[in-house]
CSV table of C-alpha atoms in Angstrom, one decimal:
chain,number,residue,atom,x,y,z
A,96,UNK,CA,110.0,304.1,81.4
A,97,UNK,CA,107.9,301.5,83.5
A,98,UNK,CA,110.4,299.0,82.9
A,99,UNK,CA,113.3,301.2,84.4
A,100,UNK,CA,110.9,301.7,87.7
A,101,UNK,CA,110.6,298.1,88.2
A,102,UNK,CA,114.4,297.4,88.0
A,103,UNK,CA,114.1,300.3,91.4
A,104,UNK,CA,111.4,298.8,92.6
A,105,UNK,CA,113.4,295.4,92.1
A,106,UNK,CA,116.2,297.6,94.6
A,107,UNK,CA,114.2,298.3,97.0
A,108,UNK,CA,112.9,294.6,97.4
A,109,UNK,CA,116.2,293.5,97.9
A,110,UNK,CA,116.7,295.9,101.0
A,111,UNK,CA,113.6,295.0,102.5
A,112,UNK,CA,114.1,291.2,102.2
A,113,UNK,CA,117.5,291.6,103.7
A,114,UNK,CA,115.6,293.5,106.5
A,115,UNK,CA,113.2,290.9,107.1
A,116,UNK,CA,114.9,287.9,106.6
A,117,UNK,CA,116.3,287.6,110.5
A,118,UNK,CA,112.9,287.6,111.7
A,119,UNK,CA,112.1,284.8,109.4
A,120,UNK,CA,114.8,282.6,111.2
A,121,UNK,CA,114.6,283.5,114.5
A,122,UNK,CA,114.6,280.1,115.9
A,123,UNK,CA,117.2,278.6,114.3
A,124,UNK,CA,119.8,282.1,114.2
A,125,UNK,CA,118.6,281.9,118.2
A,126,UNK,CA,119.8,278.4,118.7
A,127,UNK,CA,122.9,278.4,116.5
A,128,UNK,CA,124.4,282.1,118.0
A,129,UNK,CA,123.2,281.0,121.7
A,130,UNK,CA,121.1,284.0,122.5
A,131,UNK,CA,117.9,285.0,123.3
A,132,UNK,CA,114.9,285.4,120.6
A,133,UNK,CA,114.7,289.1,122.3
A,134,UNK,CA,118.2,289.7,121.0
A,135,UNK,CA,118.1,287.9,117.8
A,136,UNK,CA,115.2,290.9,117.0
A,137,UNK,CA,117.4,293.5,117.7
A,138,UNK,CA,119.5,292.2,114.5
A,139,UNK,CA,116.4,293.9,112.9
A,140,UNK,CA,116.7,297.1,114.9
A,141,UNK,CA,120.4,297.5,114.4
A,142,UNK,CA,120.0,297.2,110.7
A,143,UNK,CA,117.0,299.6,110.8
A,144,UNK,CA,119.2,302.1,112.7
A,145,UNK,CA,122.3,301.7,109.8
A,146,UNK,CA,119.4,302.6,108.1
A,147,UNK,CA,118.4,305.3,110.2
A,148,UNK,CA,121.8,306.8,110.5
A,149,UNK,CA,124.4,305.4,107.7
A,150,UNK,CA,121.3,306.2,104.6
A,151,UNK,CA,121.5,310.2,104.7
A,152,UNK,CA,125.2,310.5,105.2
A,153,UNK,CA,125.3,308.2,102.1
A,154,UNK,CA,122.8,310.7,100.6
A,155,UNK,CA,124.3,313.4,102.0
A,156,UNK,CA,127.8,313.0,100.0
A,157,UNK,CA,126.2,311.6,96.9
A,158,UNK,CA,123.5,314.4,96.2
A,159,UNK,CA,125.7,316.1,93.7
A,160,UNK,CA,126.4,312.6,91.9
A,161,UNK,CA,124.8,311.5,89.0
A,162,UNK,CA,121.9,308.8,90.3
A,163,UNK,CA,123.1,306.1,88.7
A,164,UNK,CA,126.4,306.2,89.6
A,165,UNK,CA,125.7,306.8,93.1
A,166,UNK,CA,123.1,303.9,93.2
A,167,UNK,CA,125.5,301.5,91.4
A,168,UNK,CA,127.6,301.9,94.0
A,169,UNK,CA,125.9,301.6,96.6
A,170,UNK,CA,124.1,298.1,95.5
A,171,UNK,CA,127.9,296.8,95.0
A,172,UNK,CA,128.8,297.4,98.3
A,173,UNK,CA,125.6,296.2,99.8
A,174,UNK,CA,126.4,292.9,97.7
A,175,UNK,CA,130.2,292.2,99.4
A,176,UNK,CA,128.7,293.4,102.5
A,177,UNK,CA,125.6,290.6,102.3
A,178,UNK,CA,127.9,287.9,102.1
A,179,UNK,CA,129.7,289.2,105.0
A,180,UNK,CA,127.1,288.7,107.1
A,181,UNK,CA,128.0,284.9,107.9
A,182,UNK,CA,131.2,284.8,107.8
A,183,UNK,CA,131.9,284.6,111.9
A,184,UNK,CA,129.5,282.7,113.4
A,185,UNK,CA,129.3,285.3,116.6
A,186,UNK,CA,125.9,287.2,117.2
A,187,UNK,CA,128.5,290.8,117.9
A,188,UNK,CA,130.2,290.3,114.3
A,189,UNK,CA,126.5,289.7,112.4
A,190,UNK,CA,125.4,292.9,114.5
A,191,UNK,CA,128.0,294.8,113.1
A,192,UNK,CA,127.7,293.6,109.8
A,193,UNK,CA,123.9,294.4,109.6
A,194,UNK,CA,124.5,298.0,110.7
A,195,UNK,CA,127.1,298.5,107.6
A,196,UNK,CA,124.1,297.1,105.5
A,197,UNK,CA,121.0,298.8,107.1
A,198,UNK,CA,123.5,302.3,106.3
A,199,UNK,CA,123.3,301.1,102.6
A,200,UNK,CA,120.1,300.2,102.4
A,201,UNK,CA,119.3,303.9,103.9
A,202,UNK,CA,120.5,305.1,100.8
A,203,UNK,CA,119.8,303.1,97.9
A,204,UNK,CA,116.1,303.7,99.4
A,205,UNK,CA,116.3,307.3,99.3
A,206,UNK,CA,118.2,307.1,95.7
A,207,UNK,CA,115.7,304.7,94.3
A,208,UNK,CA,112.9,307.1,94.9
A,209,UNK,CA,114.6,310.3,93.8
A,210,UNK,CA,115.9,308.2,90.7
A,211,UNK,CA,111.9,307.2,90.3
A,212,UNK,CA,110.9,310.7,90.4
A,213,UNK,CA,113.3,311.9,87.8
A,214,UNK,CA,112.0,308.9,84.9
A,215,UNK,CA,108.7,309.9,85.4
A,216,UNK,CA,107.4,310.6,82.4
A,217,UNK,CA,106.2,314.2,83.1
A,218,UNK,CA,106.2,316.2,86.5
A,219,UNK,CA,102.4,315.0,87.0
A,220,UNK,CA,103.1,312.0,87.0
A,221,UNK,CA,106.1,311.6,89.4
A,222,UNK,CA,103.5,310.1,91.9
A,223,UNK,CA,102.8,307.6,89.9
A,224,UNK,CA,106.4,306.7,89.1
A,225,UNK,CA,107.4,306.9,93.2
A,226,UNK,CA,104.5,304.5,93.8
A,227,UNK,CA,105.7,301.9,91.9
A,228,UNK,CA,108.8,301.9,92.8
A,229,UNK,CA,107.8,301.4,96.7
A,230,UNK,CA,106.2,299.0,95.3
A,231,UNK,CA,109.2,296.9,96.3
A,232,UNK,CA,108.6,297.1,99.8
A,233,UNK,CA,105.2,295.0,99.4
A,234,UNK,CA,107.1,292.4,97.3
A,235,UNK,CA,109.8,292.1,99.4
A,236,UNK,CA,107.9,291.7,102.4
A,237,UNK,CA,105.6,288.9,100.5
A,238,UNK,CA,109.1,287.2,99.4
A,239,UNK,CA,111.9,288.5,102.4
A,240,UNK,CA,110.3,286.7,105.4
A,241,UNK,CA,109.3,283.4,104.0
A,242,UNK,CA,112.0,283.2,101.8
A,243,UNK,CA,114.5,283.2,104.5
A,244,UNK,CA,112.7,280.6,107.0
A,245,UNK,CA,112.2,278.0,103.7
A,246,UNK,CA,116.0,278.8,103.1
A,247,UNK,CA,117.3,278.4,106.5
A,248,UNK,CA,114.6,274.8,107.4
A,249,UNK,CA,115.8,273.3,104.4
A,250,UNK,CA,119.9,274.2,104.7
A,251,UNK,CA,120.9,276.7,107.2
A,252,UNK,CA,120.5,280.6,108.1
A,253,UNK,CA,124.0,281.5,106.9
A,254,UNK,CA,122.5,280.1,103.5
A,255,UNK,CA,119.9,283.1,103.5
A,256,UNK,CA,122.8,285.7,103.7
A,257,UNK,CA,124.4,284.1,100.8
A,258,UNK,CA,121.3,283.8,98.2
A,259,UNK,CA,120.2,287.6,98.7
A,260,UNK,CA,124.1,288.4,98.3
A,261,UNK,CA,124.4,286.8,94.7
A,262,UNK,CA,121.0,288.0,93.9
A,263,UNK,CA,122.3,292.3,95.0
A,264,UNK,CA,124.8,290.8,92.5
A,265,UNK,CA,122.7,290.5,89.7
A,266,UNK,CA,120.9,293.1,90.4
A,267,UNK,CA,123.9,295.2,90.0
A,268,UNK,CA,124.9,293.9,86.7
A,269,UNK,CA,121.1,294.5,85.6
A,270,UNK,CA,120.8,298.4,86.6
A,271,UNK,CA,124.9,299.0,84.9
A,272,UNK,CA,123.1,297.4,81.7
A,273,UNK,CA,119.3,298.6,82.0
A,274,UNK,CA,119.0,302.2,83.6
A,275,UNK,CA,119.4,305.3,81.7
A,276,UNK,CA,121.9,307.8,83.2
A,277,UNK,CA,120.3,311.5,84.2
A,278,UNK,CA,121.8,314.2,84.9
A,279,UNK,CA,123.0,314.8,89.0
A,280,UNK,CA,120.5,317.9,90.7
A,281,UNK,CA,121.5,321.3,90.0
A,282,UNK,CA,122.6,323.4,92.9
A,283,UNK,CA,119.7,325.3,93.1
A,284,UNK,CA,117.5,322.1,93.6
A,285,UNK,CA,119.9,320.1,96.0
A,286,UNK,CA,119.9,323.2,98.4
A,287,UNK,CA,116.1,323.6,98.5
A,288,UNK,CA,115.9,319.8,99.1
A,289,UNK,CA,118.1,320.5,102.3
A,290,UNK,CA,116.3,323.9,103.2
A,291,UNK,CA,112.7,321.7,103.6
A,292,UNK,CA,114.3,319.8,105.9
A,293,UNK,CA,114.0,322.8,108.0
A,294,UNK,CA,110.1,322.9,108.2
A,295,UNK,CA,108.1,322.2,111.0
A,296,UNK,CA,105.4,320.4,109.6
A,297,UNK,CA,107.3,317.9,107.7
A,298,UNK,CA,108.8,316.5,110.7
A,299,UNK,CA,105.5,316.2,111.9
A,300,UNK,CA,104.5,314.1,109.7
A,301,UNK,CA,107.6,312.2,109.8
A,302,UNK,CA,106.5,311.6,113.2
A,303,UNK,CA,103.2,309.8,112.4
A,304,UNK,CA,105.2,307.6,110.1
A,305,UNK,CA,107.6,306.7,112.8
A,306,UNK,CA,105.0,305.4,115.2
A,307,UNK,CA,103.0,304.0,112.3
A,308,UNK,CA,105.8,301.9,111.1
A,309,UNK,CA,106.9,301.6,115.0
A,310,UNK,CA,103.6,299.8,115.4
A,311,UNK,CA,103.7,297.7,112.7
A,312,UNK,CA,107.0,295.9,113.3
A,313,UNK,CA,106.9,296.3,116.8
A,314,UNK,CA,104.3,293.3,116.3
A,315,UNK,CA,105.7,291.8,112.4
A,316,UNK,CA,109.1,291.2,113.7
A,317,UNK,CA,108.4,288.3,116.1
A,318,UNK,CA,105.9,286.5,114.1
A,319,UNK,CA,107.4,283.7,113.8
A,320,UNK,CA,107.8,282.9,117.1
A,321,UNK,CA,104.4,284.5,117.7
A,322,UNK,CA,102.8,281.5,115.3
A,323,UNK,CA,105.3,278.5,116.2
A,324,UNK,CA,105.5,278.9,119.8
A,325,UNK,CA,102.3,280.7,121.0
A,326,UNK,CA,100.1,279.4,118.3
A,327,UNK,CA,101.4,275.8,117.7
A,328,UNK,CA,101.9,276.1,114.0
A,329,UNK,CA,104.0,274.0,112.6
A,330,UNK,CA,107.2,275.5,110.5
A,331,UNK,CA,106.2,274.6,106.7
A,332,UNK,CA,102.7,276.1,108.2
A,333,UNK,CA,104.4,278.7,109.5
A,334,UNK,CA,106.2,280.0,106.5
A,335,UNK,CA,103.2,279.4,103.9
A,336,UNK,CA,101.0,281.7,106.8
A,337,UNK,CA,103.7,284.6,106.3
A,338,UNK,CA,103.7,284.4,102.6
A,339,UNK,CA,100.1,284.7,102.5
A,340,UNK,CA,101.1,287.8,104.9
A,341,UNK,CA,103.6,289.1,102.5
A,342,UNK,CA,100.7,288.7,99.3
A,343,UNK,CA,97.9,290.7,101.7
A,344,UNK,CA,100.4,293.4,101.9
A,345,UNK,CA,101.3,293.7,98.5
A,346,UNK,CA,97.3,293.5,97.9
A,347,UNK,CA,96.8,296.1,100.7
A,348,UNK,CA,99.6,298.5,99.0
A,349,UNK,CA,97.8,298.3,95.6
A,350,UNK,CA,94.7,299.2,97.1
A,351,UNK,CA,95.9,302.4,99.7
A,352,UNK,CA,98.2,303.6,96.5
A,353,UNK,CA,94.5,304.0,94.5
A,354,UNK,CA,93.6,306.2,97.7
A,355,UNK,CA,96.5,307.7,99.1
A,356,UNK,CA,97.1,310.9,96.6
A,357,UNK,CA,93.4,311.9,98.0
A,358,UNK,CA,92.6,310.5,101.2
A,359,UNK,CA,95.6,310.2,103.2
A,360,UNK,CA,94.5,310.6,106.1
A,361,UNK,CA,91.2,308.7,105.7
A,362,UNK,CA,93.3,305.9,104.8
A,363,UNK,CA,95.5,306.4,107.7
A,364,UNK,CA,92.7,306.8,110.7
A,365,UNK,CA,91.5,303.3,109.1
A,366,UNK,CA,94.4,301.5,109.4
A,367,UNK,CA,95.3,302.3,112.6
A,368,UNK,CA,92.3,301.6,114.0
A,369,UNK,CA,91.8,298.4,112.2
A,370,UNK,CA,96.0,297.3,113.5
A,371,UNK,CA,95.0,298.2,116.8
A,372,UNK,CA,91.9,296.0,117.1
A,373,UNK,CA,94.1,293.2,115.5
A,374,UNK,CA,97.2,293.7,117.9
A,375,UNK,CA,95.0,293.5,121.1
A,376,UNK,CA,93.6,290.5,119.8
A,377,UNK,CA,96.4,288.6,119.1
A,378,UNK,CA,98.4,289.7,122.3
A,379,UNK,CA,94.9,288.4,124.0
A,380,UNK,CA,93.9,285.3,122.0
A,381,UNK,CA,97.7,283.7,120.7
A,382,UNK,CA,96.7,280.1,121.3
A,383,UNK,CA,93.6,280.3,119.2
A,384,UNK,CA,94.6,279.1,115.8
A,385,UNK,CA,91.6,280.6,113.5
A,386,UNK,CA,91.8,283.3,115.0
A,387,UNK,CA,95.6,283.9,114.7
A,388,UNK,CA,95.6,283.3,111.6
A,389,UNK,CA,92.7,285.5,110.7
A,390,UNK,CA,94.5,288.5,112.7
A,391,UNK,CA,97.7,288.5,111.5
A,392,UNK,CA,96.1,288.5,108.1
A,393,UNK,CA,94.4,291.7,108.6
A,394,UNK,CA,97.8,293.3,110.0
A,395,UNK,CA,99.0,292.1,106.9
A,396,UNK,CA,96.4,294.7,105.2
A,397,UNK,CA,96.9,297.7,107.5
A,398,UNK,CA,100.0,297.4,108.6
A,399,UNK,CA,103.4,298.2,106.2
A,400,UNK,CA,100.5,299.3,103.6
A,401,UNK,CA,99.8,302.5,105.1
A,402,UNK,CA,103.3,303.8,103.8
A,403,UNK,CA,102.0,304.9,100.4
A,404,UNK,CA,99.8,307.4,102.4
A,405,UNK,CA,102.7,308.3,104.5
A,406,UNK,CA,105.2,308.9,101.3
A,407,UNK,CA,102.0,311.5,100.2
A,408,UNK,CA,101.7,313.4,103.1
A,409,UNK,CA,105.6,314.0,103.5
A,410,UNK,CA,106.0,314.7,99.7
A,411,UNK,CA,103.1,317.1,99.8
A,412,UNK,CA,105.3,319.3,102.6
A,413,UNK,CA,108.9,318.6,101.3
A,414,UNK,CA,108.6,317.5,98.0
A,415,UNK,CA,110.4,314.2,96.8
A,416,UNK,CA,114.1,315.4,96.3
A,417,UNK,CA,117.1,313.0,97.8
A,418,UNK,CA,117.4,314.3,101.0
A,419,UNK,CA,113.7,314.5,102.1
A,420,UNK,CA,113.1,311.0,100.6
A,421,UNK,CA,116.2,309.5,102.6
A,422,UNK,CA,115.4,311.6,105.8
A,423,UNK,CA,112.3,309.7,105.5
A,424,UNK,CA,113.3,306.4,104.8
A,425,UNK,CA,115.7,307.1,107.9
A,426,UNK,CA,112.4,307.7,110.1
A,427,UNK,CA,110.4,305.0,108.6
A,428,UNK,CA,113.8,302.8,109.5
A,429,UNK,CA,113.5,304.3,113.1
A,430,UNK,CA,110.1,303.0,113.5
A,431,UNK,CA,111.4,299.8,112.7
A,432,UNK,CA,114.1,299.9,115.7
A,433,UNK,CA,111.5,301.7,117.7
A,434,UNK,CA,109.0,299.1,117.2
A,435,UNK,CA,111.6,296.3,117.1
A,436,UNK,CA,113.8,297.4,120.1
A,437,UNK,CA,110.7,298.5,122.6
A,438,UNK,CA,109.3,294.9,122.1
A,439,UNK,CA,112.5,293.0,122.7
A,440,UNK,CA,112.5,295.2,126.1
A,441,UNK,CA,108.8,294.9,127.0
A,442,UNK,CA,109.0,290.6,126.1
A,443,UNK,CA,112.5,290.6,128.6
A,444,UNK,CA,110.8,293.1,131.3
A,445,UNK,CA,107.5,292.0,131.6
A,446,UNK,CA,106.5,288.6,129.2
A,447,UNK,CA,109.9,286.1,130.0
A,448,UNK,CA,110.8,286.4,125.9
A,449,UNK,CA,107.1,286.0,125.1
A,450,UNK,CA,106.3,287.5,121.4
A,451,UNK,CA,102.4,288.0,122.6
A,452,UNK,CA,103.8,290.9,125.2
A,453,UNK,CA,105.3,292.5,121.3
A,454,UNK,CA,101.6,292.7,120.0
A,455,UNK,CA,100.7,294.7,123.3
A,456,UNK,CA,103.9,296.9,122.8
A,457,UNK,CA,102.7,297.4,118.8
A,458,UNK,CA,99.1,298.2,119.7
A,459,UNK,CA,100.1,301.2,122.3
A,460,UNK,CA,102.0,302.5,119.5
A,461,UNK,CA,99.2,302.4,117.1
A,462,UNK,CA,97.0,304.2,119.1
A,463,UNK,CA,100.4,306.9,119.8
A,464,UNK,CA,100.2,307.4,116.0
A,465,UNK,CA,96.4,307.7,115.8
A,466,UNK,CA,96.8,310.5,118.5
A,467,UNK,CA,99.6,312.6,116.6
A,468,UNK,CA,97.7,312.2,113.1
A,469,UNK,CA,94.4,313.6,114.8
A,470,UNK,CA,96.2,316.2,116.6
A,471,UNK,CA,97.7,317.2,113.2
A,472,UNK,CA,94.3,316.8,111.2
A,473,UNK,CA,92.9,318.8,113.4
A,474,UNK,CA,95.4,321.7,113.6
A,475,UNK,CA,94.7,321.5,109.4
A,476,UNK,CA,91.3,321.8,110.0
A,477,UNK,CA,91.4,325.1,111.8
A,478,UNK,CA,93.9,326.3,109.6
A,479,UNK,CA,91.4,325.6,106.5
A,480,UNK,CA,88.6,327.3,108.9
A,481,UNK,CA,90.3,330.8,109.0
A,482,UNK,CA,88.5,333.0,106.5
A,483,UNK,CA,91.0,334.6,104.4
């Protein structure tokens, strides 16, 4: 079965390099489109919001459809759709474009997890199967970003829209060949997978994970700039600094997933605290090299990793049917236009399109989410407390 949850994880990979790849060529998609660097990160927002909005309408009209029917079609689309992307060379038409594939990214998230779930090998080990299939977002981050600012140094940022469009292409032909086909959810379960969308506490929880991931990309998302500009890295130095980002994540994600079924919220208290201390120095210290380079290392370990633990809390509330899974990757993708969208403001307001005034935005954030997860840890607490 492993080898079917890699092909997912292989989905989800895709997605998130097609999220991240804009903020790997901010420069060059800033220069060519004649807009701001604040603007060219709102391409990021826009396709976190498709995400936000377009994924559970997806979900919503494919819950009765077999999963791999449903997800086949949705990686086709997102495949015409990539190659869209550069076809007018006008900043409104790429905006457009990356909404349309934010929506489909939504739900073949949401799909790939349910799918996950259901070729587990037995219900005890469904977390087990879901983890490795987020799995792709770690090896999409370690690829996405750098991939995208080799791609568009050496020919050109339309070029980057292209590659991850034949490769969704591919993929496509892999998943109609490889995965099995199971059965579509009975009634029963689809409805019960919309009824726990009713429950208080899991949009609680969805809460910490949208400030969580609000934090994290508030700050990810103008790295490049961050490192070129404000540091004084070079470009080629540049892209190998965010690969070795990309490869502390994935090592960061290995390591939280051995802790997350247990700890969750151990795991989480750490990382925020240990992303807010690296935030504040990097919105502080920019022009120091060593110490850059050191600190955006560490967000590299704390930051995007923590979603493992978040995945845990909100399947211990809602369980990990279609709906709560894409709800979530809906939240998780408005975190990502939070985080993305309140730094473009803050660097226009208050910084004159300065990415150190985005690591000040992510770190406020940080400690927002640190508030809401003790404020919820301790409302556990005291439930725990009350003799029976």
């Amino acid at each position: 079965m492993k080898k079917y949850l890699y092909l997912l994880m292989v989905t989800i990979m895709v997605t998130v390099m097609s999220e991240l790849q804009v903020a790997g060529m901010m420069p060059a998609m800033s220069a060519d489109l004649g807009v701001t660097t604040g603007q060219i990160g709102l391409l990021v927002s826009v396709y976190a919001a498709g995400m936000m909005i377009g994924g559970p309408l997806f979900a919503w009209f494919l819950r009765h459809s077999p999963p791999k029917g449903a997800l086949l079609t949705i990686v086709a689309l997102y495949a015409v759709a990539q190659v869209l992307v550069p076809v007018v060379d006008a900043f409104w038409w790429v905006a457009i474009v990356r909404v349309i594939t934010g929506a489909l990214a939504g739900a073949s998230f949401g799909l790939s997890v349910t799918y996950g779930a259901a070729l587990a090998e037995s219900p005890q080990k469904i977390g087990e199967a879901v983890s490795i299939v987020l799995g792709g977002i770690m090896v999409g981050t370690v690829l996405g970003l750098p991939l995208s600012n080799f791609i568009s140094n050496f020919w050109n940022w339309q070029a980057s829209f292209y590659v991850l469009g034949v490769i969704t292409f591919v993929l496509f032909l892999a998943s109609l060949a490889i995965l099995p086909k199971r059965g579509a959810a009975t009634q029963d379960a689809a409805a019960q997978d919309v009824r726990n969308l009713r429950m208080p506490r899991l949009w609680a929880r969805y809460l910490v994970s949208l400030l969580t991931i609000g934090a994290a990309y508030a700050s990810f998302s103008f790295f490049t700039p961050l490192l070129e500009e404000n540091a004084g890295f070079s470009t080629n130095t540049t892209t190998i600094i965010l690969l070795v980002y990309g490869v502390c994540a994935y090592i960061g994600n290995m390591i939280v997933g051995k802790f997350a079924d247990r700890h969750a919220i151990a795991v989480l208290r750490t990382g925020h605290g240990l992303l807010l201390v690296a935030l504040v120095l990097l919105a502080a210290f920019n022009y120091i090299q060593p110490l850059t380079l050191v600190m955006v290392i560490i967000v590299g370990f704390v930051g995007i990793t923590m979603n493992p633990a978040l995945v845990t809390r909100v399947a211990e509330v809602g369980g990990a049917g279609t709906m709560v899974s894409t709800i979530h990757t809906a939240v998780i993708s408005a975190g990502v236009a939070l985080g993305s969208a309140v730094s473009s403001a803050t660097m226009g307001t208050f910084g004159h399109d300065d990415p150190g005034v985005a690591m000040w935005t992510g770190a406020v954030l940080a400690i927002l989410a640190a508030i809401v997860l003790a404020t919820q840890s301790r409302s556990r607490e005291k439930a725990s407390a009350v003799p029976a």
